[in-house]
Structure formats: C-alpha cells, structure tokens
Amino acid sequence: MAMRGSTGAYTNGTRLMVDARDVHKYFHNNEVLRGVNMQVLRGEVVVVIGPSGSGKTTFLRCINHLEKINRGRIYVDGKLIGYRETGDGKLVEDSERNIAGIRAEIGMVFQRFNLFPHLTALQNIIEAPMQVKGIAREQAEARGRELLAKVGLAQKADAYPARLSGGQQQRVAIARALAMDPKLMLFDEATSALDPELVGEVLKVMRQLAEEGMTMVVVTHEMGFARDVADRVIFMDGGIIQEEGAPAQMFSASSNERLRTFLGQIREE
C-alpha cells in the first residue's frame, strides 16, 4: 500500500475519502474516543460494529464535525474538517462557512428520520438543494422525483411524513441525503428505530447504493448486511478499534475474544 501524504491522500495520487488520525473525544472527563485511526477508500463500504457506548456513533458524528474532536485530525476527501492548520503546524477552528462547505458533501442518515412534518416527502428532499446549493425549484423537483423512484417511493411525493411508515420515512431521509450529491454517506443505526418487518426495505436501498459505488460508513447491528455488503468490518469497544478486517475473517475466524463474545450476544438477541 502506498504511503499517505499530509493532506490525507496517498502519495501515488489515490485519494482516501476518510482519513482519521489519532482522534480523541471527551465528554467532560469521560474519554469516549481514545485515539481512533481509520481510513476509508473511495467507493469502499465500511461497517462499524460494537456494543452500546463503544464510541461508534460519536466517531461517525466527528467525521462531519457534528461533534468537535479534542485531539487528532480528520480529512474528508483530502480536506481537513473542522480545523485549519496554521503556518507553525498548529490547528485552529475553521470558519463555519468552510465547515458547512465540506459538510454539504457528506450525507448522513440518523436513527430517527428527522423529516419536517409540515413538508411533503418531495418538499423534504428539495429543501436543502434549493437553500444550500441554490438549485432552481424545477430542477430540484425533477431530481427529487428521480430519487423517490430510486428508493421505491415514486407514488409518495405528495405524502406528509405522518402518512408514511417508519421504513418509508427512512427511505425519504436517504433520498434527502442523496439530493445533495454527497461524496460520502454516513449511516447511524438507520434501521434501529424500525419495526422488524420494515428493516428489509431500508437495507435494500443501502445495498443498492453500495453496488453503485457510493462510499459508505455504516454503524449497524444488522450483521447480515455487514457480512454481505461490507468491504471491511471494524469492531469498536471502549473508544478504540479493537479489530478490523474482511467480513469472513471478522465473523468466522477472529481470535479476538471480545469480538466473539459480542457476536455471540447479538446472535442470542
């Protein structure tokens, strides 16, 4: 593997989409992330697993600077997010404008759908492209309808969130994130708030995105999805990465006792 340069790119020109280096995060005196290093290649699907409280969601939120890191650096497509480097190598907090510019290229889907209840499915999708990117309404609506069709909801453009099932709302949320044409998609337990019979329809959309080459970092307890779709699985516990590797290695041949215990508990649920 080629060596990385200071901007988060490999020196042979192959760019990493995510390059997190020695990331630390504290909540008061509690160190939630204790030196996380993670690299994600363009087009790679990385699934992050681990018990509750292991730091998975916090780390995901640090990638797009929804949480500010206390130490370390995170590059997204070669750009340092949240901070800028001074001439003497020190980091100072970046401007909100610059942070928002990088964040606009990162789609995030949360556990809860966070749709605007007073807007229809289509209106939820077109709001950000129009307000943030200045895209004309006609163009935004055409793209919004394409995305609703993509997630299997072409007929629900005029439906309000209250009239949609949880699975349908989450698919609208995915379409909303895709409307910004992101370089990277982050999924934080996107199916955990859904009734079991609705999980499959959301995972189907996520599988399709993976097949199309979308770079994805997915925090999930859906081990079948991780096994079938991930290029790489990362196991976090206690605020650090305990182990990472190909799904077959992680699920069937790991010698990490903590990982094996965690997987055993998941299977029993």
Coordinates of C-alpha atoms in Angstrom, one line a residue:
M1 CA 0.0 0.0 0.0
A2 CA 1.3 3.5 -0.9
M3 CA 2.2 5.9 1.9
R4 CA -0.1 8.7 2.9
G5 CA 0.7 12.4 2.4
S6 CA -0.1 15.2 4.8
T7 CA -3.4 16.0 3.0
G8 CA -5.0 12.6 3.5
A9 CA -4.1 11.4 0.0
Y10 CA -1.9 8.5 -1.0
T11 CA 1.3 9.8 -2.4
N12 CA 0.7 7.9 -5.7
G13 CA -2.4 10.0 -6.2
T14 CA -5.1 7.6 -5.0
R15 CA -7.2 9.7 -2.6
L16 CA -8.7 8.4 0.6
M17 CA -12.3 9.5 1.3
V18 CA -11.9 9.4 5.0
D19 CA -8.6 9.6 6.9
A20 CA -9.0 9.9 10.7
R21 CA -5.8 10.1 12.7
D22 CA -5.4 9.7 16.4
V23 CA -8.9 11.0 17.1
H24 CA -9.8 11.7 20.7
K25 CA -13.1 13.0 22.1
Y26 CA -14.1 13.9 25.6
F27 CA -17.4 14.5 27.1
H28 CA -16.5 16.3 30.4
N29 CA -14.0 13.9 32.0
N30 CA -15.1 10.9 30.0
E31 CA -12.8 10.0 27.1
V32 CA -15.2 8.5 24.6
L33 CA -12.7 8.1 21.7
R34 CA -9.2 7.2 22.7
G35 CA -7.0 7.5 19.6
V36 CA -9.1 6.2 16.7
N37 CA -7.3 5.7 13.4
M38 CA -9.5 4.9 10.4
Q39 CA -9.0 5.1 6.6
V40 CA -11.8 4.6 4.1
L41 CA -11.1 4.4 0.4
R42 CA -13.2 6.0 -2.3
G43 CA -16.0 3.6 -3.1
E44 CA -15.4 1.4 -0.1
V45 CA -18.2 0.2 2.3
V46 CA -17.0 0.1 5.9
V47 CA -19.4 -1.2 8.6
V48 CA -18.6 -0.3 12.2
I49 CA -20.0 -2.7 14.8
G50 CA -19.6 -2.8 18.6
P51 CA -21.6 -2.7 21.9
S52 CA -23.6 0.4 23.0
G53 CA -21.2 3.0 24.4
S54 CA -18.2 1.9 22.4
G55 CA -17.9 5.3 20.6
K56 CA -19.3 4.2 17.2
T57 CA -21.9 7.0 16.8
T58 CA -19.7 9.6 18.4
F59 CA -17.0 8.8 15.8
L60 CA -19.5 8.9 13.0
R61 CA -20.6 12.4 14.1
C62 CA -17.0 13.5 14.3
I63 CA -16.4 12.7 10.6
N64 CA -18.8 15.5 9.6
H65 CA -17.9 17.7 12.6
L66 CA -21.3 17.4 14.3
E67 CA -19.1 16.6 17.3
K68 CA -15.8 18.5 17.7
I69 CA -12.8 16.4 18.3
N70 CA -10.4 17.3 21.1
R71 CA -7.3 15.9 19.5
G72 CA -6.2 14.4 16.2
R73 CA -7.3 15.2 12.6
I74 CA -10.0 14.0 10.2
Y75 CA -9.7 14.5 6.5
V76 CA -12.6 14.0 4.1
D77 CA -11.6 13.7 0.5
G78 CA -8.3 15.3 1.4
K79 CA -9.8 18.3 3.2
L80 CA -9.2 18.8 7.0
I81 CA -12.7 19.2 8.5
G82 CA -13.4 21.4 11.5
Y83 CA -10.0 22.9 11.7
R84 CA -7.3 24.6 9.7
E85 CA -3.6 24.4 10.1
T86 CA -1.5 27.5 10.8
G87 CA 1.9 28.1 9.5
D88 CA 3.6 26.7 12.5
G89 CA 1.5 23.4 12.3
K90 CA -1.0 24.2 15.0
L91 CA -4.7 23.7 14.5
V92 CA -7.3 26.4 14.9
E93 CA -11.1 26.0 14.5
D94 CA -12.2 26.6 10.9
S95 CA -14.9 29.1 9.9
E96 CA -18.5 27.9 9.9
R97 CA -18.7 28.6 6.2
N98 CA -15.8 26.3 5.4
I99 CA -17.1 23.6 7.7
A100 CA -20.5 23.8 6.1
G101 CA -19.0 23.6 2.6
I102 CA -17.3 20.3 3.5
R103 CA -20.3 19.0 5.4
A104 CA -22.6 19.6 2.4
E105 CA -20.6 16.9 0.6
I106 CA -21.3 14.4 3.3
G107 CA -24.8 12.8 3.6
M108 CA -25.9 11.5 6.9
V109 CA -28.9 9.3 7.8
F110 CA -29.8 9.1 11.5
Q111 CA -31.6 6.6 13.7
R112 CA -34.6 9.0 13.7
F113 CA -35.8 10.3 10.4
N114 CA -35.9 14.0 11.3
L115 CA -38.2 14.9 8.4
F116 CA -40.0 18.2 8.5
P117 CA -43.6 17.2 9.5
H118 CA -45.2 20.1 7.7
L119 CA -43.5 19.3 4.4
T120 CA -44.3 16.6 1.9
A121 CA -41.8 13.9 1.0
L122 CA -40.8 15.8 -2.1
Q123 CA -40.6 19.1 -0.3
N124 CA -38.3 17.5 2.4
I125 CA -36.0 16.3 -0.3
I126 CA -35.7 19.6 -2.3
E127 CA -35.3 22.0 0.6
A128 CA -31.5 21.6 1.1
P129 CA -30.6 21.7 -2.6
M130 CA -32.6 24.8 -3.1
Q131 CA -31.5 26.6 0.1
V132 CA -27.9 25.5 0.3
K133 CA -26.9 25.0 -3.3
G134 CA -29.3 27.5 -4.9
I135 CA -30.7 24.9 -7.3
A136 CA -33.9 26.1 -9.1
R137 CA -37.1 24.6 -7.9
E138 CA -38.0 22.9 -11.2
Q139 CA -34.6 21.2 -11.4
A140 CA -34.7 20.2 -7.7
E141 CA -38.2 18.7 -8.0
A142 CA -37.1 16.7 -11.1
R143 CA -34.1 15.3 -9.2
G144 CA -36.3 14.8 -6.1
R145 CA -38.8 12.7 -8.0
E146 CA -35.9 10.6 -9.5
L147 CA -34.6 9.9 -6.0
L148 CA -38.1 9.0 -4.7
A149 CA -38.3 6.5 -7.6
K150 CA -34.8 5.2 -6.7
V151 CA -35.9 4.4 -3.1
G152 CA -39.2 2.9 -4.3
L153 CA -41.5 5.8 -3.3
A154 CA -42.3 7.5 -6.6
Q155 CA -46.0 7.5 -5.6
K156 CA -45.4 9.1 -2.3
A157 CA -44.1 12.5 -3.4
D158 CA -47.1 14.4 -2.0
A159 CA -47.4 12.4 1.2
Y160 CA -46.7 14.0 4.5
P161 CA -44.4 12.1 7.0
A162 CA -47.4 11.3 9.3
R163 CA -48.9 9.3 6.4
L164 CA -45.7 7.2 5.9
S165 CA -44.5 4.1 7.7
G166 CA -41.2 4.3 9.5
G167 CA -39.5 2.4 6.7
Q168 CA -40.9 4.8 4.1
Q169 CA -39.8 7.8 6.2
Q170 CA -36.3 6.5 6.5
R171 CA -36.1 5.9 2.7
V172 CA -37.2 9.5 2.2
A173 CA -34.4 10.6 4.6
I174 CA -31.9 8.6 2.4
A175 CA -33.3 10.3 -0.7
R176 CA -33.0 13.7 1.1
A177 CA -29.3 13.0 1.8
L178 CA -28.6 11.9 -1.8
A179 CA -30.2 15.0 -3.1
M180 CA -27.1 16.9 -2.2
D181 CA -25.0 14.6 -4.4
P182 CA -22.7 13.6 -1.5
K183 CA -19.2 12.1 -1.9
L184 CA -19.7 10.1 1.3
M185 CA -22.7 8.6 3.1
L186 CA -22.8 8.0 6.8
F187 CA -25.5 5.8 8.3
D188 CA -26.0 5.8 12.1
E189 CA -28.1 2.8 13.0
A190 CA -30.5 3.6 10.2
T191 CA -32.8 0.7 10.9
S192 CA -32.7 0.5 14.7
A193 CA -35.9 2.6 15.2
L194 CA -37.9 0.5 12.7
D195 CA -40.3 -2.4 13.3
P196 CA -38.6 -5.6 12.2
E197 CA -40.7 -6.1 9.1
L198 CA -39.7 -2.6 7.8
V199 CA -35.9 -3.1 8.1
G200 CA -35.5 -5.0 4.9
E201 CA -36.8 -2.2 2.7
V202 CA -34.2 0.3 4.0
L203 CA -31.4 -2.2 3.8
K204 CA -32.3 -2.9 0.2
V205 CA -31.8 0.8 -0.7
M206 CA -28.4 0.7 1.2
R207 CA -27.3 -2.4 -0.7
Q208 CA -28.2 -0.7 -3.9
L209 CA -26.1 2.3 -3.0
A210 CA -23.2 0.1 -2.2
E211 CA -23.5 -1.7 -5.5
E212 CA -23.4 1.7 -7.3
G213 CA -20.1 2.5 -5.7
M214 CA -21.1 5.0 -3.0
T215 CA -18.5 5.4 -0.3
M216 CA -20.3 4.5 2.9
V217 CA -19.5 4.3 6.6
V218 CA -22.3 2.3 8.3
V219 CA -22.9 1.9 12.1
T220 CA -25.3 -1.0 12.5
H221 CA -26.3 -4.1 14.4
E222 CA -27.5 -5.7 11.2
M223 CA -24.8 -8.4 10.9
G224 CA -26.3 -9.9 7.8
F225 CA -25.9 -6.6 6.0
A226 CA -22.3 -6.3 7.3
R227 CA -21.4 -9.8 6.2
D228 CA -22.9 -9.4 2.7
V229 CA -22.2 -5.8 1.8
A230 CA -19.2 -4.6 3.7
D231 CA -15.7 -4.5 2.1
R232 CA -14.4 -4.2 5.6
V233 CA -15.8 -4.5 9.1
I234 CA -14.5 -2.6 12.1
F235 CA -15.1 -3.6 15.7
M236 CA -15.1 -0.8 18.2
D237 CA -15.1 -1.2 22.0
G238 CA -14.1 1.1 24.8
G239 CA -13.4 4.0 22.4
I240 CA -10.8 2.3 20.3
I241 CA -10.8 0.0 17.3
Q242 CA -10.2 -3.5 18.6
E243 CA -10.1 -5.3 15.3
E244 CA -10.8 -4.8 11.6
G245 CA -10.8 -7.0 8.6
A246 CA -12.8 -8.6 5.8
P247 CA -16.3 -9.8 6.9
A248 CA -15.4 -13.5 6.6
Q249 CA -12.4 -13.1 8.9
M250 CA -14.3 -11.0 11.4
F251 CA -17.4 -13.2 11.7
S252 CA -15.9 -16.6 11.3
A253 CA -12.2 -16.7 12.1
S254 CA -11.5 -13.9 14.6
S255 CA -9.3 -14.8 17.6
N256 CA -10.4 -11.6 19.4
E257 CA -12.3 -12.9 22.5
R258 CA -14.2 -9.6 23.0
L259 CA -15.4 -9.6 19.4
R260 CA -16.5 -13.3 19.7
T261 CA -18.4 -12.5 22.9
F262 CA -20.1 -9.5 21.2
L263 CA -21.2 -11.5 18.2
G264 CA -22.4 -14.3 20.4
Q265 CA -24.7 -11.8 22.3
I266 CA -26.0 -10.4 19.0
R267 CA -26.9 -13.9 17.8
E268 CA -28.8 -14.6 21.0
E269 CA -31.0 -11.5 20.8

